[in-house]
Amino acid sequence: MAEYKHLRVEKDEGIRLVTISRPEALNALNREVLDELKDVFSSPGDGFEVVIITGEGKAFVAGADIGEMRSMDSVEATEFSRMGQEVFSLIESYPWPTIAAINGYALGGGLELALACDIRVASEKAKMGQPEVNLAVIPGFGGTQRLPRLIGPGRAFDLLYTGKMVSAGEALSMGLVNAVFSPEELLQGARKIASEILKKGPEAIRTIKWLVRKGLDVPLEDGLIMERLAFGRLFSTSDQKEGMAAFLQKRAPEFTGK
Ligand code: CAA
């Protein structure tokens, strides 16, 4: 597995844990960190897996690196935004499920990173927000687009206009995170969700991810056609036969990914 300056990547029993580790800057995303994340998500791993992204120390990610952005001109800032958007789109379209385990501050680009993941779980200590307006700028890594799609425009406007930080409990109540755990149990909680997913038919999981992601961008009628074709395709897999036989024989299935 590749070595990185700001990331730790560990794989165990189908779970790939990616820890962003730049604690001296609360894991802020500079170009180096973005490049490393791009490298991790550029190839689809070696088979069925769930990726958990978390942060080292008291932050998940406290945003894009303000020190690096400070002296950017419009051209450089546009390019920085394009770069972050490209990396987060790679994460969003990664073929296997992704879970953001939000251990602390997830602000600005940090919340945008979590929004690019499929599932978000948070520590009771987490604080989330889009504080860019405090710096007289806007989210540049997808926040104005993914946040309203996830929690609706009304709640998104509130967070985007005020730049306020919300607690894990508030985030849960607005559907921004799926579950809240104590700090000690956060990774265990994320791993439990991952392990549950890893028991399922791999092609079914990959197909669901693809359909949900692609389906949100097409009219319902087209999405239903995509679903129908994908549903049919799964009936040519041996896992479908195994899954249904195991159910009828009242035993646990043994999936092979074929
Ligand atoms: N970029 C660069 N450095 C950052 C940073 C960031 N986003 N966030 C924190 N740091 C650095 C601080 O400058 C500080 O460095 P020094 O020790 O060298 O002074 C170190 O991390 C620790 O931070 P604090 O001393 O501020 O820690 P705190 O506990 O007092 O406060 C905090 C924590 C509330 C998260 C505060 O650090 C903060 O408000 N950070 C900025 C959050 C922010 O505005 N994020 C949005 C960035 S813009 C963006 O992300 C645009 C986009 O969408 C692309």
PDB file of C-alpha atoms and ligand atoms in Angstrom:
ATOM      1  CA  MET A   1       0.000   0.000   0.000  1.00  0.00           C
ATOM      2  CA  ALA A   2       1.285   3.495  -0.898  1.00  0.00           C
ATOM      3  CA  GLU A   3       2.866   5.699   1.782  1.00  0.00           C
ATOM      4  CA  TYR A   4       1.562   9.240   2.230  1.00  0.00           C
ATOM      5  CA  LYS A   5       2.722  12.348   4.080  1.00  0.00           C
ATOM      6  CA  HIS A   6      -0.692  13.395   5.405  1.00  0.00           C
ATOM      7  CA  LEU A   7      -2.783  10.224   5.184  1.00  0.00           C
ATOM      8  CA  ARG A   8      -2.684   6.903   6.958  1.00  0.00           C
ATOM      9  CA  VAL A   9      -4.317   4.139   4.972  1.00  0.00           C
ATOM     10  CA  GLU A  10      -4.947   0.774   6.653  1.00  0.00           C
ATOM     11  CA  LYS A  11      -6.914  -2.168   5.318  1.00  0.00           C
ATOM     12  CA  ASP A  12      -8.434  -4.853   7.505  1.00  0.00           C
ATOM     13  CA  GLU A  13     -11.150  -7.383   6.677  1.00  0.00           C
ATOM     14  CA  GLY A  14     -12.526  -5.424   3.727  1.00  0.00           C
ATOM     15  CA  ILE A  15     -12.522  -2.074   5.564  1.00  0.00           C
ATOM     16  CA  ARG A  16     -10.117   0.578   4.313  1.00  0.00           C
ATOM     17  CA  LEU A  17      -9.541   3.224   6.961  1.00  0.00           C
ATOM     18  CA  VAL A  18      -8.206   6.533   5.614  1.00  0.00           C
ATOM     19  CA  THR A  19      -7.064   8.892   8.383  1.00  0.00           C
ATOM     20  CA  ILE A  20      -6.249  12.465   7.449  1.00  0.00           C
ATOM     21  CA  SER A  21      -3.321  13.422   9.617  1.00  0.00           C
ATOM     22  CA  ARG A  22      -2.170  17.009   9.590  1.00  0.00           C
ATOM     23  CA  PRO A  23      -3.118  17.824  13.180  1.00  0.00           C
ATOM     24  CA  GLU A  24      -0.961  20.958  13.427  1.00  0.00           C
ATOM     25  CA  ALA A  25      -3.455  22.612  11.004  1.00  0.00           C
ATOM     26  CA  LEU A  26      -6.531  20.675  12.194  1.00  0.00           C
ATOM     27  CA  ASN A  27      -6.179  18.503   9.053  1.00  0.00           C
ATOM     28  CA  ALA A  28      -6.851  21.480   6.764  1.00  0.00           C
ATOM     29  CA  LEU A  29      -6.890  20.561   3.100  1.00  0.00           C
ATOM     30  CA  ASN A  30      -3.957  21.994   1.186  1.00  0.00           C
ATOM     31  CA  ARG A  31      -3.002  20.910  -2.322  1.00  0.00           C
ATOM     32  CA  GLU A  32      -0.768  18.146  -0.946  1.00  0.00           C
ATOM     33  CA  VAL A  33      -3.584  16.547   1.047  1.00  0.00           C
ATOM     34  CA  LEU A  34      -5.952  16.839  -1.935  1.00  0.00           C
ATOM     35  CA  ASP A  35      -3.349  15.180  -4.187  1.00  0.00           C
ATOM     36  CA  GLU A  36      -2.968  12.312  -1.726  1.00  0.00           C
ATOM     37  CA  LEU A  37      -6.742  11.821  -1.449  1.00  0.00           C
ATOM     38  CA  LYS A  38      -6.909  11.825  -5.236  1.00  0.00           C
ATOM     39  CA  ASP A  39      -4.330   9.061  -5.351  1.00  0.00           C
ATOM     40  CA  VAL A  40      -6.257   6.911  -2.840  1.00  0.00           C
ATOM     41  CA  PHE A  41      -9.569   7.197  -4.699  1.00  0.00           C
ATOM     42  CA  SER A  42      -8.195   6.992  -8.258  1.00  0.00           C
ATOM     43  CA  SER A  43      -8.238   3.207  -8.377  1.00  0.00           C
ATOM     44  CA  PRO A  44     -11.040   1.004  -7.068  1.00  0.00           C
ATOM     45  CA  GLY A  45      -8.972  -1.045  -4.598  1.00  0.00           C
ATOM     46  CA  ASP A  46      -8.689  -4.810  -4.853  1.00  0.00           C
ATOM     47  CA  GLY A  47     -12.332  -5.867  -4.655  1.00  0.00           C
ATOM     48  CA  PHE A  48     -15.328  -5.408  -2.382  1.00  0.00           C
ATOM     49  CA  GLU A  49     -14.540  -2.928   0.379  1.00  0.00           C
ATOM     50  CA  VAL A  50     -15.982  -0.140   2.482  1.00  0.00           C
ATOM     51  CA  VAL A  51     -13.865   2.975   2.970  1.00  0.00           C
ATOM     52  CA  ILE A  52     -14.033   4.934   6.218  1.00  0.00           C
ATOM     53  CA  ILE A  53     -12.559   8.448   6.222  1.00  0.00           C
ATOM     54  CA  THR A  54     -11.709  10.069   9.534  1.00  0.00           C
ATOM     55  CA  GLY A  55      -9.347  12.689  10.975  1.00  0.00           C
ATOM     56  CA  GLU A  56      -6.483  12.597  13.439  1.00  0.00           C
ATOM     57  CA  GLY A  57      -6.863  14.551  16.692  1.00  0.00           C
ATOM     58  CA  LYS A  58      -9.609  17.032  17.498  1.00  0.00           C
ATOM     59  CA  ALA A  59     -10.685  17.725  13.921  1.00  0.00           C
ATOM     60  CA  PHE A  60     -12.117  15.706  11.077  1.00  0.00           C
ATOM     61  CA  VAL A  61     -11.023  18.484   8.703  1.00  0.00           C
ATOM     62  CA  ALA A  62     -11.248  22.201   9.631  1.00  0.00           C
ATOM     63  CA  GLY A  63     -11.616  23.286   6.007  1.00  0.00           C
ATOM     64  CA  ALA A  64      -9.524  24.168   3.034  1.00  0.00           C
ATOM     65  CA  ASP A  65      -6.151  25.577   4.063  1.00  0.00           C
ATOM     66  CA  ILE A  66      -6.684  29.284   4.735  1.00  0.00           C
ATOM     67  CA  GLY A  67      -2.923  29.932   4.819  1.00  0.00           C
ATOM     68  CA  GLU A  68      -2.584  28.507   1.329  1.00  0.00           C
ATOM     69  CA  MET A  69      -5.692  30.286  -0.020  1.00  0.00           C
ATOM     70  CA  ARG A  70      -4.896  33.680   1.478  1.00  0.00           C
ATOM     71  CA  SER A  71      -2.713  34.962  -1.356  1.00  0.00           C
ATOM     72  CA  MET A  72      -4.516  33.269  -4.250  1.00  0.00           C
ATOM     73  CA  ASP A  73      -5.786  35.381  -7.132  1.00  0.00           C
ATOM     74  CA  SER A  74      -9.061  34.579  -8.921  1.00  0.00           C
ATOM     75  CA  VAL A  75      -7.415  32.254 -11.433  1.00  0.00           C
ATOM     76  CA  GLU A  76      -5.576  30.294  -8.729  1.00  0.00           C
ATOM     77  CA  ALA A  77      -8.692  30.113  -6.543  1.00  0.00           C
ATOM     78  CA  THR A  78     -10.790  28.822  -9.445  1.00  0.00           C
ATOM     79  CA  GLU A  79      -8.170  26.153 -10.091  1.00  0.00           C
ATOM     80  CA  PHE A  80      -8.029  25.243  -6.357  1.00  0.00           C
ATOM     81  CA  SER A  81     -11.810  24.883  -6.347  1.00  0.00           C
ATOM     82  CA  ARG A  82     -11.698  22.743  -9.503  1.00  0.00           C
ATOM     83  CA  MET A  83      -9.053  20.552  -7.909  1.00  0.00           C
ATOM     84  CA  GLY A  84     -11.047  20.019  -4.708  1.00  0.00           C
ATOM     85  CA  GLN A  85     -14.247  19.407  -6.669  1.00  0.00           C
ATOM     86  CA  GLU A  86     -12.468  16.838  -8.837  1.00  0.00           C
ATOM     87  CA  VAL A  87     -11.155  14.936  -5.806  1.00  0.00           C
ATOM     88  CA  PHE A  88     -14.517  14.997  -4.013  1.00  0.00           C
ATOM     89  CA  SER A  89     -16.321  13.861  -7.176  1.00  0.00           C
ATOM     90  CA  LEU A  90     -13.862  10.947  -7.346  1.00  0.00           C
ATOM     91  CA  ILE A  91     -14.765  10.065  -3.753  1.00  0.00           C
ATOM     92  CA  GLU A  92     -18.481  10.438  -4.492  1.00  0.00           C
ATOM     93  CA  SER A  93     -18.287   8.139  -7.515  1.00  0.00           C
ATOM     94  CA  TYR A  94     -15.910   5.621  -5.897  1.00  0.00           C
ATOM     95  CA  PRO A  95     -17.497   2.254  -6.765  1.00  0.00           C
ATOM     96  CA  TRP A  96     -17.651   0.967  -3.179  1.00  0.00           C
ATOM     97  CA  PRO A  97     -19.431   2.489  -0.148  1.00  0.00           C
ATOM     98  CA  THR A  98     -17.783   5.297   1.786  1.00  0.00           C
ATOM     99  CA  ILE A  99     -18.425   6.407   5.363  1.00  0.00           C
ATOM    100  CA  ALA A 100     -17.234   9.679   6.906  1.00  0.00           C
ATOM    101  CA  ALA A 101     -16.487   9.141  10.600  1.00  0.00           C
ATOM    102  CA  ILE A 102     -16.619  12.755  11.789  1.00  0.00           C
ATOM    103  CA  ASN A 103     -14.512  12.797  14.928  1.00  0.00           C
ATOM    104  CA  GLY A 104     -14.392  16.582  15.525  1.00  0.00           C
ATOM    105  CA  TYR A 105     -14.562  19.810  13.524  1.00  0.00           C
ATOM    106  CA  ALA A 106     -15.914  19.266   9.997  1.00  0.00           C
ATOM    107  CA  LEU A 107     -15.936  22.799   8.659  1.00  0.00           C
ATOM    108  CA  GLY A 108     -15.921  24.261   5.165  1.00  0.00           C
ATOM    109  CA  GLY A 109     -14.035  21.845   2.919  1.00  0.00           C
ATOM    110  CA  GLY A 110     -14.174  19.325   5.797  1.00  0.00           C
ATOM    111  CA  LEU A 111     -17.968  19.187   5.757  1.00  0.00           C
ATOM    112  CA  GLU A 112     -17.829  19.140   1.959  1.00  0.00           C
ATOM    113  CA  LEU A 113     -15.581  16.066   2.163  1.00  0.00           C
ATOM    114  CA  ALA A 114     -18.104  14.360   4.447  1.00  0.00           C
ATOM    115  CA  LEU A 115     -20.908  15.329   2.028  1.00  0.00           C
ATOM    116  CA  ALA A 116     -19.094  13.479  -0.772  1.00  0.00           C
ATOM    117  CA  CYS A 117     -19.268  10.257   1.272  1.00  0.00           C
ATOM    118  CA  ASP A 118     -22.300   7.936   1.156  1.00  0.00           C
ATOM    119  CA  ILE A 119     -22.904   7.790   4.922  1.00  0.00           C
ATOM    120  CA  ARG A 120     -21.873  10.157   7.718  1.00  0.00           C
ATOM    121  CA  VAL A 121     -21.520   9.223  11.368  1.00  0.00           C
ATOM    122  CA  ALA A 122     -20.379  11.689  14.001  1.00  0.00           C
ATOM    123  CA  SER A 123     -18.818  11.778  17.432  1.00  0.00           C
ATOM    124  CA  GLU A 124     -20.787  13.596  20.138  1.00  0.00           C
ATOM    125  CA  LYS A 125     -17.878  16.070  20.049  1.00  0.00           C
ATOM    126  CA  ALA A 126     -18.212  16.855  16.341  1.00  0.00           C
ATOM    127  CA  LYS A 127     -19.028  20.365  15.164  1.00  0.00           C
ATOM    128  CA  MET A 128     -20.105  20.944  11.588  1.00  0.00           C
ATOM    129  CA  GLY A 129     -20.643  24.000   9.428  1.00  0.00           C
ATOM    130  CA  GLN A 130     -19.888  25.990   6.309  1.00  0.00           C
ATOM    131  CA  PRO A 131     -18.155  29.062   7.805  1.00  0.00           C
ATOM    132  CA  GLU A 132     -16.766  30.380   4.493  1.00  0.00           C
ATOM    133  CA  VAL A 133     -18.940  33.530   4.643  1.00  0.00           C
ATOM    134  CA  ASN A 134     -16.943  34.576   7.723  1.00  0.00           C
ATOM    135  CA  LEU A 135     -13.992  34.838   5.330  1.00  0.00           C
ATOM    136  CA  ALA A 136     -16.153  36.604   2.720  1.00  0.00           C
ATOM    137  CA  VAL A 137     -15.997  33.596   0.406  1.00  0.00           C
ATOM    138  CA  ILE A 138     -18.240  30.617  -0.355  1.00  0.00           C
ATOM    139  CA  PRO A 139     -17.824  26.835  -0.209  1.00  0.00           C
ATOM    140  CA  GLY A 140     -15.704  25.823  -3.186  1.00  0.00           C
ATOM    141  CA  PHE A 141     -15.549  22.037  -2.919  1.00  0.00           C
ATOM    142  CA  GLY A 142     -19.215  21.278  -3.660  1.00  0.00           C
ATOM    143  CA  GLY A 143     -20.962  22.586  -0.524  1.00  0.00           C
ATOM    144  CA  THR A 144     -23.450  24.875  -2.285  1.00  0.00           C
ATOM    145  CA  GLN A 145     -24.547  21.900  -4.394  1.00  0.00           C
ATOM    146  CA  ARG A 146     -24.360  18.804  -2.171  1.00  0.00           C
ATOM    147  CA  LEU A 147     -25.609  20.360   1.078  1.00  0.00           C
ATOM    148  CA  PRO A 148     -29.063  21.420  -0.265  1.00  0.00           C
ATOM    149  CA  ARG A 149     -29.394  18.102  -2.087  1.00  0.00           C
ATOM    150  CA  LEU A 150     -28.852  16.267   1.219  1.00  0.00           C
ATOM    151  CA  ILE A 151     -30.751  18.381   3.767  1.00  0.00           C
ATOM    152  CA  GLY A 152     -32.965  20.560   1.549  1.00  0.00           C
ATOM    153  CA  PRO A 153     -32.507  24.201   0.511  1.00  0.00           C
ATOM    154  CA  GLY A 154     -34.075  25.771   3.626  1.00  0.00           C
ATOM    155  CA  ARG A 155     -31.707  24.149   6.099  1.00  0.00           C
ATOM    156  CA  ALA A 156     -28.791  24.531   3.703  1.00  0.00           C
ATOM    157  CA  PHE A 157     -29.420  28.290   3.327  1.00  0.00           C
ATOM    158  CA  ASP A 158     -29.425  28.631   7.119  1.00  0.00           C
ATOM    159  CA  LEU A 159     -26.013  26.942   7.419  1.00  0.00           C
ATOM    160  CA  LEU A 160     -24.545  28.639   4.342  1.00  0.00           C
ATOM    161  CA  TYR A 161     -25.769  32.179   5.161  1.00  0.00           C
ATOM    162  CA  THR A 162     -24.920  32.190   8.855  1.00  0.00           C
ATOM    163  CA  GLY A 163     -21.740  30.090   8.830  1.00  0.00           C
ATOM    164  CA  LYS A 164     -22.850  28.706  12.196  1.00  0.00           C
ATOM    165  CA  MET A 165     -21.533  25.475  13.643  1.00  0.00           C
ATOM    166  CA  VAL A 166     -24.019  22.766  14.568  1.00  0.00           C
ATOM    167  CA  SER A 167     -23.578  19.985  17.096  1.00  0.00           C
ATOM    168  CA  ALA A 168     -23.749  16.286  16.251  1.00  0.00           C
ATOM    169  CA  GLY A 169     -27.271  16.126  17.722  1.00  0.00           C
ATOM    170  CA  GLU A 170     -28.481  19.030  15.565  1.00  0.00           C
ATOM    171  CA  ALA A 171     -26.799  17.467  12.520  1.00  0.00           C
ATOM    172  CA  LEU A 172     -28.614  14.209  13.242  1.00  0.00           C
ATOM    173  CA  SER A 173     -31.973  15.937  13.509  1.00  0.00           C
ATOM    174  CA  MET A 174     -31.528  17.644  10.119  1.00  0.00           C
ATOM    175  CA  GLY A 175     -30.376  14.462   8.356  1.00  0.00           C
ATOM    176  CA  LEU A 176     -26.841  15.741   7.907  1.00  0.00           C
ATOM    177  CA  VAL A 177     -25.459  12.682   9.730  1.00  0.00           C
ATOM    178  CA  ASN A 178     -26.907   9.176   9.995  1.00  0.00           C
ATOM    179  CA  ALA A 179     -25.838   8.348  13.564  1.00  0.00           C
ATOM    180  CA  VAL A 180     -24.024   9.789  16.575  1.00  0.00           C
ATOM    181  CA  PHE A 181     -21.616   7.856  18.804  1.00  0.00           C
ATOM    182  CA  SER A 182     -19.503   8.660  21.851  1.00  0.00           C
ATOM    183  CA  PRO A 183     -15.949   9.648  20.816  1.00  0.00           C
ATOM    184  CA  GLU A 184     -14.621   6.276  21.994  1.00  0.00           C
ATOM    185  CA  GLU A 185     -17.200   4.350  20.000  1.00  0.00           C
ATOM    186  CA  LEU A 186     -17.159   6.363  16.764  1.00  0.00           C
ATOM    187  CA  LEU A 187     -14.794   4.171  14.752  1.00  0.00           C
ATOM    188  CA  GLN A 188     -16.333   1.014  16.151  1.00  0.00           C
ATOM    189  CA  GLY A 189     -19.757   2.348  15.091  1.00  0.00           C
ATOM    190  CA  ALA A 190     -18.521   3.117  11.580  1.00  0.00           C
ATOM    191  CA  ARG A 191     -16.860  -0.306  11.356  1.00  0.00           C
ATOM    192  CA  LYS A 192     -20.078  -1.988  12.445  1.00  0.00           C
ATOM    193  CA  ILE A 193     -21.996  -0.349   9.589  1.00  0.00           C
ATOM    194  CA  ALA A 194     -19.171  -1.303   7.200  1.00  0.00           C
ATOM    195  CA  SER A 195     -19.178  -4.943   8.401  1.00  0.00           C
ATOM    196  CA  GLU A 196     -22.938  -5.147   7.899  1.00  0.00           C
ATOM    197  CA  ILE A 197     -22.543  -3.915   4.303  1.00  0.00           C
ATOM    198  CA  LEU A 198     -19.677  -6.341   3.655  1.00  0.00           C
ATOM    199  CA  LYS A 199     -21.962  -9.319   4.391  1.00  0.00           C
ATOM    200  CA  LYS A 200     -24.151  -8.469   1.374  1.00  0.00           C
ATOM    201  CA  GLY A 201     -23.821  -9.370  -2.288  1.00  0.00           C
ATOM    202  CA  PRO A 202     -20.914  -7.240  -3.585  1.00  0.00           C
ATOM    203  CA  GLU A 203     -22.429  -6.587  -7.017  1.00  0.00           C
ATOM    204  CA  ALA A 204     -25.733  -5.609  -5.424  1.00  0.00           C
ATOM    205  CA  ILE A 205     -23.965  -3.057  -3.218  1.00  0.00           C
ATOM    206  CA  ARG A 206     -21.955  -1.641  -6.113  1.00  0.00           C
ATOM    207  CA  THR A 207     -25.079  -1.440  -8.254  1.00  0.00           C
ATOM    208  CA  ILE A 208     -27.037   0.384  -5.538  1.00  0.00           C
ATOM    209  CA  LYS A 209     -24.269   2.953  -5.203  1.00  0.00           C
ATOM    210  CA  TRP A 210     -24.172   3.534  -8.947  1.00  0.00           C
ATOM    211  CA  LEU A 211     -27.956   3.767  -9.266  1.00  0.00           C
ATOM    212  CA  VAL A 212     -28.418   6.171  -6.357  1.00  0.00           C
ATOM    213  CA  ARG A 213     -25.579   8.428  -7.510  1.00  0.00           C
ATOM    214  CA  LYS A 214     -26.551   8.438 -11.209  1.00  0.00           C
ATOM    215  CA  GLY A 215     -30.270   8.342 -10.521  1.00  0.00           C
ATOM    216  CA  LEU A 216     -30.254  11.653  -8.638  1.00  0.00           C
ATOM    217  CA  ASP A 217     -29.151  13.410 -11.835  1.00  0.00           C
ATOM    218  CA  VAL A 218     -31.742  11.976 -14.243  1.00  0.00           C
ATOM    219  CA  PRO A 219     -35.557  12.165 -14.529  1.00  0.00           C
ATOM    220  CA  LEU A 220     -37.395   9.508 -12.490  1.00  0.00           C
ATOM    221  CA  GLU A 221     -38.561   7.655 -15.607  1.00  0.00           C
ATOM    222  CA  ASP A 222     -34.957   7.247 -16.792  1.00  0.00           C
ATOM    223  CA  GLY A 223     -33.819   6.200 -13.326  1.00  0.00           C
ATOM    224  CA  LEU A 224     -36.514   3.532 -13.235  1.00  0.00           C
ATOM    225  CA  ILE A 225     -35.302   2.140 -16.575  1.00  0.00           C
ATOM    226  CA  MET A 226     -31.734   2.077 -15.223  1.00  0.00           C
ATOM    227  CA  GLU A 227     -32.987   0.253 -12.110  1.00  0.00           C
ATOM    228  CA  ARG A 228     -34.928  -2.296 -14.146  1.00  0.00           C
ATOM    229  CA  LEU A 229     -31.930  -3.144 -16.344  1.00  0.00           C
ATOM    230  CA  ALA A 230     -29.599  -3.391 -13.350  1.00  0.00           C
ATOM    231  CA  PHE A 231     -32.098  -5.566 -11.474  1.00  0.00           C
ATOM    232  CA  GLY A 232     -32.222  -7.939 -14.427  1.00  0.00           C
ATOM    233  CA  ARG A 233     -28.432  -8.017 -14.772  1.00  0.00           C
ATOM    234  CA  LEU A 234     -28.016  -9.215 -11.179  1.00  0.00           C
ATOM    235  CA  PHE A 235     -30.039 -12.322 -12.062  1.00  0.00           C
ATOM    236  CA  SER A 236     -27.126 -13.470 -14.211  1.00  0.00           C
ATOM    237  CA  THR A 237     -24.815 -13.637 -11.160  1.00  0.00           C
ATOM    238  CA  SER A 238     -24.104 -16.731  -9.098  1.00  0.00           C
ATOM    239  CA  ASP A 239     -24.489 -14.611  -5.938  1.00  0.00           C
ATOM    240  CA  GLN A 240     -28.180 -14.076  -6.775  1.00  0.00           C
ATOM    241  CA  LYS A 241     -28.655 -17.835  -6.993  1.00  0.00           C
ATOM    242  CA  GLU A 242     -26.716 -18.360  -3.768  1.00  0.00           C
ATOM    243  CA  GLY A 243     -28.597 -15.584  -1.918  1.00  0.00           C
ATOM    244  CA  MET A 244     -32.031 -16.893  -2.798  1.00  0.00           C
ATOM    245  CA  ALA A 245     -31.086 -20.570  -2.282  1.00  0.00           C
ATOM    246  CA  ALA A 246     -29.587 -19.753   1.140  1.00  0.00           C
ATOM    247  CA  PHE A 247     -32.774 -17.929   2.153  1.00  0.00           C
ATOM    248  CA  LEU A 248     -34.976 -20.848   1.145  1.00  0.00           C
ATOM    249  CA  GLN A 249     -32.628 -23.355   2.806  1.00  0.00           C
ATOM    250  CA  LYS A 250     -32.586 -21.202   5.981  1.00  0.00           C
ATOM    251  CA  ARG A 251     -28.791 -20.805   6.051  1.00  0.00           C
ATOM    252  CA  ALA A 252     -26.352 -17.899   5.772  1.00  0.00           C
ATOM    253  CA  PRO A 253     -25.319 -17.099   2.185  1.00  0.00           C
ATOM    254  CA  GLU A 254     -21.732 -17.368   0.998  1.00  0.00           C
ATOM    255  CA  PHE A 255     -21.177 -14.683  -1.605  1.00  0.00           C
ATOM    256  CA  THR A 256     -18.216 -14.703  -3.968  1.00  0.00           C
ATOM    257  CA  GLY A 257     -18.732 -11.444  -5.837  1.00  0.00           C
ATOM    258  CA  LYS A 258     -19.510 -13.376  -9.023  1.00  0.00           C
TER     259      LYS A 258
HETATM  260  N1  CAA B   1      -6.691  26.357   7.373  1.00  0.00           N
HETATM  261  C1  CAA B   1      -5.435  26.503   7.842  1.00  0.00           C
HETATM  262  N2  CAA B   1      -5.106  26.388   9.148  1.00  0.00           N
HETATM  263  C2  CAA B   1      -6.097  26.127  10.009  1.00  0.00           C
HETATM  264  C3  CAA B   1      -7.432  25.955   9.595  1.00  0.00           C
HETATM  265  C4  CAA B   1      -7.700  26.083   8.210  1.00  0.00           C
HETATM  266  N3  CAA B   1      -8.939  25.905   7.690  1.00  0.00           N
HETATM  267  N4  CAA B   1      -8.212  25.713  10.668  1.00  0.00           N
HETATM  268  C5  CAA B   1      -7.369  25.722  11.737  1.00  0.00           C
HETATM  269  N5  CAA B   1      -6.106  25.969  11.323  1.00  0.00           N
HETATM  270  C6  CAA B   1      -4.895  26.058  12.163  1.00  0.00           C
HETATM  271  C7  CAA B   1      -4.903  27.352  12.978  1.00  0.00           C
HETATM  272  O1  CAA B   1      -4.435  28.432  12.188  1.00  0.00           O
HETATM  273  C8  CAA B   1      -3.968  26.967  14.099  1.00  0.00           C
HETATM  274  O2  CAA B   1      -2.652  27.049  13.637  1.00  0.00           O
HETATM  275  P1  CAA B   1      -1.483  27.653  14.612  1.00  0.00           P
HETATM  276  O3  CAA B   1      -1.438  26.708  15.780  1.00  0.00           O
HETATM  277  O4  CAA B   1      -0.262  27.605  13.763  1.00  0.00           O
HETATM  278  O5  CAA B   1      -1.926  29.011  15.006  1.00  0.00           O
HETATM  279  C9  CAA B   1      -4.267  25.488  14.314  1.00  0.00           C
HETATM  280  O6  CAA B   1      -4.897  25.035  13.123  1.00  0.00           O
HETATM  281  C10 CAA B   1      -5.223  25.255  15.472  1.00  0.00           C
HETATM  282  O7  CAA B   1      -6.381  26.051  15.243  1.00  0.00           O
HETATM  283  P2  CAA B   1      -6.992  27.041  16.334  1.00  0.00           P
HETATM  284  O8  CAA B   1      -5.903  27.565  17.215  1.00  0.00           O
HETATM  285  O9  CAA B   1      -7.832  28.041  15.617  1.00  0.00           O
HETATM  286  O10 CAA B   1      -7.883  26.016  17.158  1.00  0.00           O
HETATM  287  P3  CAA B   1      -9.185  26.344  18.014  1.00  0.00           P
HETATM  288  O11 CAA B   1      -9.494  25.089  18.757  1.00  0.00           O
HETATM  289  O12 CAA B   1      -9.033  27.609  18.763  1.00  0.00           O
HETATM  290  O13 CAA B   1     -10.346  26.600  16.916  1.00  0.00           O
HETATM  291  C11 CAA B   1     -11.581  26.101  14.919  1.00  0.00           C
HETATM  292  C12 CAA B   1     -10.756  25.554  16.094  1.00  0.00           C
HETATM  293  C13 CAA B   1     -12.895  26.693  15.437  1.00  0.00           C
HETATM  294  C14 CAA B   1     -11.860  24.944  13.975  1.00  0.00           C
HETATM  295  C15 CAA B   1     -10.788  27.211  14.197  1.00  0.00           C
HETATM  296  O14 CAA B   1      -9.486  26.699  13.909  1.00  0.00           O
HETATM  297  C16 CAA B   1     -11.374  27.653  12.902  1.00  0.00           C
HETATM  298  O15 CAA B   1     -12.340  28.399  12.891  1.00  0.00           O
HETATM  299  N6  CAA B   1     -10.785  27.225  11.745  1.00  0.00           N
HETATM  300  C17 CAA B   1     -11.159  27.688  10.443  1.00  0.00           C
HETATM  301  C18 CAA B   1     -12.470  27.059   9.990  1.00  0.00           C
HETATM  302  C19 CAA B   1     -12.857  27.599   8.631  1.00  0.00           C
HETATM  303  O16 CAA B   1     -13.091  28.767   8.435  1.00  0.00           O
HETATM  304  N7  CAA B   1     -12.951  26.690   7.640  1.00  0.00           N
HETATM  305  C20 CAA B   1     -13.353  27.013   6.299  1.00  0.00           C
HETATM  306  C21 CAA B   1     -12.150  27.283   5.462  1.00  0.00           C
HETATM  307  S1  CAA B   1     -12.570  27.935   3.872  1.00  0.00           S
HETATM  308  C22 CAA B   1     -12.999  26.591   2.941  1.00  0.00           C
HETATM  309  O17 CAA B   1     -13.000  25.473   3.393  1.00  0.00           O
HETATM  310  C23 CAA B   1     -13.341  26.922   1.525  1.00  0.00           C
HETATM  311  C24 CAA B   1     -13.779  25.772   0.708  1.00  0.00           C
HETATM  312  O18 CAA B   1     -14.873  25.299   0.791  1.00  0.00           O
HETATM  313  C25 CAA B   1     -12.907  25.273  -0.348  1.00  0.00           C
END
